[in-house]
Short mmCIF file of C-alpha atoms in Angstrom, two decimals:
data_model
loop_
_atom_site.label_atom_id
_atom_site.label_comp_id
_atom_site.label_asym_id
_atom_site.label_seq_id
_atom_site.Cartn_x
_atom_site.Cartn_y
_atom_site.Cartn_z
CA UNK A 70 -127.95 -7.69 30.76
CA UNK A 71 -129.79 -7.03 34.24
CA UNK A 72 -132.58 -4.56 32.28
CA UNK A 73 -132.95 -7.60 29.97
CA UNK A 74 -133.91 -10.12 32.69
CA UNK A 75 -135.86 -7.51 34.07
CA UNK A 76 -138.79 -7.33 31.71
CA UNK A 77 -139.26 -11.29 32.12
CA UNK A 78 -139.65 -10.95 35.78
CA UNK A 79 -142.95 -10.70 37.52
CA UNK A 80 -144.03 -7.60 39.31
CA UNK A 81 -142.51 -7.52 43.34
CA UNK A 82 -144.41 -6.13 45.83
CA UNK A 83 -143.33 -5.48 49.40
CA UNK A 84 -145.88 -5.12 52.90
CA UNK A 85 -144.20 -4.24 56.17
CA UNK A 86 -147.24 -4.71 58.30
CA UNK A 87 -146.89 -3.50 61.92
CA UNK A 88 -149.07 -4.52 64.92
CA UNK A 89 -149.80 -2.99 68.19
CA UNK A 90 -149.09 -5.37 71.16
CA UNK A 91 -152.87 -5.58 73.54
CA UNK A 92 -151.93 -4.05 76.85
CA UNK A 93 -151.72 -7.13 79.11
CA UNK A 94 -148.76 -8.35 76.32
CA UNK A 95 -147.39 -5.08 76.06
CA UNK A 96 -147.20 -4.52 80.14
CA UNK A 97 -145.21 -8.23 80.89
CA UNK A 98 -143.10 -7.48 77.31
CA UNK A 99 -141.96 -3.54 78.80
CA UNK A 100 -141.03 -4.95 82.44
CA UNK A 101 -139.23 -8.25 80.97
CA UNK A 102 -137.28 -5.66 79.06
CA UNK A 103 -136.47 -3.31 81.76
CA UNK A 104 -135.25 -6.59 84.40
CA UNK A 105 -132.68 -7.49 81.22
CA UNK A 106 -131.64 -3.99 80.89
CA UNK A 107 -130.93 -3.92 84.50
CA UNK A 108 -129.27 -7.03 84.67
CA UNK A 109 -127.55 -5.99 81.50
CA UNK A 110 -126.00 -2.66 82.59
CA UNK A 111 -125.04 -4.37 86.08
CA UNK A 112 -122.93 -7.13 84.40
CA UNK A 113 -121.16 -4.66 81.81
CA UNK A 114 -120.24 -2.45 84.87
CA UNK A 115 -117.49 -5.05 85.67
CA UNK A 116 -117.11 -5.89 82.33
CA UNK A 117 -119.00 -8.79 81.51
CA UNK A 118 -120.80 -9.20 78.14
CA UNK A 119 -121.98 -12.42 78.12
CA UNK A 120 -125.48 -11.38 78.00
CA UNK A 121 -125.46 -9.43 75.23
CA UNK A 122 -126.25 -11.84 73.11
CA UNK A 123 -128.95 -13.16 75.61
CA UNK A 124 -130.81 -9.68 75.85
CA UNK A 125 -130.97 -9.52 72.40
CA UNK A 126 -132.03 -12.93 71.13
CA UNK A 127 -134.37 -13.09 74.43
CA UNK A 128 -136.70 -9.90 73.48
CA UNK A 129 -136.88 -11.34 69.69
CA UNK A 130 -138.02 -14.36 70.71
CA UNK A 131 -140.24 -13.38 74.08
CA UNK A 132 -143.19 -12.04 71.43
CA UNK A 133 -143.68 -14.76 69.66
CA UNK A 134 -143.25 -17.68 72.55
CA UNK A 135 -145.27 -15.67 75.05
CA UNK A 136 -147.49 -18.35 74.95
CA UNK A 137 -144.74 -20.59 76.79
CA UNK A 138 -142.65 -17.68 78.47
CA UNK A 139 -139.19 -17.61 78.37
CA UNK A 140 -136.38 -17.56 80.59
CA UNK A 141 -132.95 -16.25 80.67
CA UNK A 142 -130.02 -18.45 82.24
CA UNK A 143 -126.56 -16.64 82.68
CA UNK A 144 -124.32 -18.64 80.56
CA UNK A 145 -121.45 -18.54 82.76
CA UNK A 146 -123.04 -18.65 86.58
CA UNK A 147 -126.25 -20.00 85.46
CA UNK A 148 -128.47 -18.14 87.75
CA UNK A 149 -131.63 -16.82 86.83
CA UNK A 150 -131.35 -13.41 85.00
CA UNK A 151 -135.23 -12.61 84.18
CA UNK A 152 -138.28 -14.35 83.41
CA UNK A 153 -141.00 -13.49 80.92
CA UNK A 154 -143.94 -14.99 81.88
CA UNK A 155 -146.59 -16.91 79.63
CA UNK A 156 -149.65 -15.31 78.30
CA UNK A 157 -152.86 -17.07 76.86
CA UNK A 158 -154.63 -16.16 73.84
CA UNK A 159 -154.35 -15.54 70.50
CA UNK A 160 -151.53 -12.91 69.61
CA UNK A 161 -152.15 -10.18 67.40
CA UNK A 162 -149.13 -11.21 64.96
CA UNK A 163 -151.01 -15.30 65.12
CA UNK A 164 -154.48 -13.52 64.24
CA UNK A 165 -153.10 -11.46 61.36
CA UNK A 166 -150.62 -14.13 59.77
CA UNK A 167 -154.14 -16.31 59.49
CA UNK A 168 -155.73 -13.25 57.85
CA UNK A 169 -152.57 -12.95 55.49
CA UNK A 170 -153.08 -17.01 54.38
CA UNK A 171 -156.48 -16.97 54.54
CA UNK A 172 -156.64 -14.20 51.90
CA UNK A 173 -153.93 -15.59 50.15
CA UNK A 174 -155.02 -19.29 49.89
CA UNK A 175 -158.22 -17.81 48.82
CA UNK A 176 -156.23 -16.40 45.75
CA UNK A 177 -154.74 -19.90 44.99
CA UNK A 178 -151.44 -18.54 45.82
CA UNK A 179 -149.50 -21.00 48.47
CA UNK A 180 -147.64 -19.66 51.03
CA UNK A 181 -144.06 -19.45 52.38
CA UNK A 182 -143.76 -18.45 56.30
CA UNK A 183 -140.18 -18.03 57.16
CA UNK A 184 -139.23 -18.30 60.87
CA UNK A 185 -136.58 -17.29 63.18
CA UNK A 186 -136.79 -19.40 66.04
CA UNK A 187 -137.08 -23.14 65.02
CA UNK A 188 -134.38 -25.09 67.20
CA UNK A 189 -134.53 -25.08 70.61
CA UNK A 190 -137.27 -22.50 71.11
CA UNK A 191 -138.94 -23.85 67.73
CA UNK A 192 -142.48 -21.81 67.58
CA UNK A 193 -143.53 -24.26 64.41
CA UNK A 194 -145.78 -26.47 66.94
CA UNK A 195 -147.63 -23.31 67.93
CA UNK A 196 -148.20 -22.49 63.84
CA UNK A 197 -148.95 -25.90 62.71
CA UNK A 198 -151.60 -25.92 65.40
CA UNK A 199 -153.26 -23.00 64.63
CA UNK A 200 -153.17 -24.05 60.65
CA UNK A 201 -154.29 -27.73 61.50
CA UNK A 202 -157.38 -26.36 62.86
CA UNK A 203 -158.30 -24.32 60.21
CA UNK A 204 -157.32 -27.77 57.97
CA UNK A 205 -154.75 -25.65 56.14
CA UNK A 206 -152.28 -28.36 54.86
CA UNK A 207 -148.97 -27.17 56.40
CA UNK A 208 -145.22 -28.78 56.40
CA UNK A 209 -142.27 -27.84 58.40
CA UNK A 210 -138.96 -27.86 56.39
CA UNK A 211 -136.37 -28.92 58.96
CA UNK A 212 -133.22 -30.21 57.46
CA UNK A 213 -131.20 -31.81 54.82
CA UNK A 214 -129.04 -30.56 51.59
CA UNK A 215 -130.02 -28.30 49.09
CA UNK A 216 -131.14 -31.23 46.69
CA UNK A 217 -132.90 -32.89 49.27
CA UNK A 218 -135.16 -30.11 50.54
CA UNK A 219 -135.89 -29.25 47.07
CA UNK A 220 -136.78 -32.82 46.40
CA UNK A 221 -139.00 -33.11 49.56
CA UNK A 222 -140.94 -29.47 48.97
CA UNK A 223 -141.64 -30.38 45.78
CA UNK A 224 -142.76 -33.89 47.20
CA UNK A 225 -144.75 -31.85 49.57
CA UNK A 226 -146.33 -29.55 46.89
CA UNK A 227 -147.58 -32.92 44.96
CA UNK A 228 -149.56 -34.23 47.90
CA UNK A 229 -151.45 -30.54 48.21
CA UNK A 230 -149.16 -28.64 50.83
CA UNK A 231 -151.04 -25.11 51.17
CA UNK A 232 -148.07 -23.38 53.86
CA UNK A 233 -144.37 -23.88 54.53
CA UNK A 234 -142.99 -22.89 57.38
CA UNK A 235 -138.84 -23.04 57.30
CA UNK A 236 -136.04 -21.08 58.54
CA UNK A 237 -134.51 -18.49 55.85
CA UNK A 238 -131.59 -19.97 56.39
CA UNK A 239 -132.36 -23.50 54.92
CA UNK A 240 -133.43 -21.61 51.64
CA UNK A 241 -131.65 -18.44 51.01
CA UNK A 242 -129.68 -19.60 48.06
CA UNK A 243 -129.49 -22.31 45.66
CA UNK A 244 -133.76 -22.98 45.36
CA UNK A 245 -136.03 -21.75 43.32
CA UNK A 246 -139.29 -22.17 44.59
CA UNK A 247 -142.01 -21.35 41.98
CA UNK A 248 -144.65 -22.63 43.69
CA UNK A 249 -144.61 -20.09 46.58
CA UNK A 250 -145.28 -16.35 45.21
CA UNK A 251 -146.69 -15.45 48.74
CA UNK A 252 -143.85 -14.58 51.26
CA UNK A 253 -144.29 -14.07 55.05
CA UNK A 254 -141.53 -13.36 57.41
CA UNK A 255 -143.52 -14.41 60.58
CA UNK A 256 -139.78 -13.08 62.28
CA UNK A 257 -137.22 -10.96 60.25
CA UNK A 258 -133.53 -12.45 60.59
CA UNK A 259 -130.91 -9.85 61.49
CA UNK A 260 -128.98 -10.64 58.18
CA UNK A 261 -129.63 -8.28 55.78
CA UNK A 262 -128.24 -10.86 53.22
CA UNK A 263 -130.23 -13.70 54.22
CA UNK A 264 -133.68 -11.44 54.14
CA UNK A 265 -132.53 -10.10 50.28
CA UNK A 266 -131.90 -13.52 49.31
CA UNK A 267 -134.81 -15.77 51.33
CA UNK A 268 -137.72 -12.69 49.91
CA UNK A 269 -136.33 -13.79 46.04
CA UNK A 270 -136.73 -17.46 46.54
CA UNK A 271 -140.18 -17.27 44.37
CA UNK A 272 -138.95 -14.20 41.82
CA UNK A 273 -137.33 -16.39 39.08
CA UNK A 274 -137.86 -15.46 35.47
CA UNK A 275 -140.03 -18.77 34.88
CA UNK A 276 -142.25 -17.43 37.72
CA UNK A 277 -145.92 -16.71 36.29
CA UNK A 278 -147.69 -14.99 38.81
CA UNK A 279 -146.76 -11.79 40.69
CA UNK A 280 -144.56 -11.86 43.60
CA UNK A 281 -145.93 -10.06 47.17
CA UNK A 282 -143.38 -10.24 50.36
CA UNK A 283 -145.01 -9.24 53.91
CA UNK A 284 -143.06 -8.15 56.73
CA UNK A 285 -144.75 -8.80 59.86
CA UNK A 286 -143.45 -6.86 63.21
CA UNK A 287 -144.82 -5.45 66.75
CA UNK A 288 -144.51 -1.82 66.60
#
């Protein structure tokens, strides 16, 4: 019975932790926004909603590649819709996910960073970066079958890995992973399924420690 499993299972503790973007961010994020709701409303006027997906996958992403800027192509004429232009610096969401593993590490409690955007606007460079020069021992889970990425983590967790950073997707069922009771979701995927299922990866009945899942977000 589910009550049964219940009392085996470590306690689960959930942190939605939201941050405040510094003005200079906030001021290029707002008028990126309003050129793609412009663009937006001006294209559905005649009925075209090819950049729908676009707006929405574009102001995701724009936060957390600011660093780079980002661009947005229409798919069909392939003119320039809007630009969001690169800022420098250290990014309030950068600054606290080090505070988060920091104080986590600390703890002896490795760490599992999930990840939204990790193919063609990939932001795992930026993070392995920022880890490497804090010598946190990080690894990027990329690819392969269920078997296989369990047999590399645990590879990984032999040789001292500290961090993973992977997309949800690449865990959210079939793996166990015991050795992460630390969750951070860096970027929250729009599947409610996939966020249920990637937060349990490290609440298994054989898991010993307790369980804490951080949501991290720009207000």
């Amino acid at each position: 019975r589910l009550s049964d499993c219940m009392e085996h299972l470590q306690p689960y503790e959930e942190d939605v932790i939201e941050l405040g973007m510094p003005p200079a961010m906030a001021a290029l994020y707002e008028e990126f926004e309003d050129t793609l709701k412009t663009a937006l409303r001006q294209a559905l006027a005649v009925g075209d909603k090819s950049l729908l997906g676009a707006y929405l996958h574009a102001l995701l992403t724009y936060p957390e590649r600011i660093y780079n800027g980002i661009a947005v192509i229409h798919p069909h004429t392939r003119e320039s819709v809007a630009f969001g232009p690169p800022l420098q610096g250290i990014m309030p969401k950068e600054r606290e996910l080090m505070t988060i593993i920091k104080n986590e590490l600390s703890q002896k409690r490795k760490v599992l960073v999930y990840i939204q955007n990790s193919n063609t606007t990939d932001i795992s460079p930026r993070l392995v970066e920022m880890f490497d020069k804090e010598k946190i021992k990080v690894k990027v889970l990329r690819s392969g079958d269920t078997e296989g990425r369990a047999r590399i983590i645990n590879n990984w967790v032999e040789q001292g890995m500290d961090v993973l950073i992977t997309n949800p997707k690449k865990v959210e069922v079939g793996m166990d992973l015991l050795d992460f009771p630390s969750i951070i979701f860096y970027q929250i995927p729009m599947s409610t399924y996939t966020l249920r299922q990637a937060s349990r990866r490290s609440w298994r009945i054989p898991q010993q420690r307790p369980v804490k899942v951080f949501f991290m977000t720009y207000t």
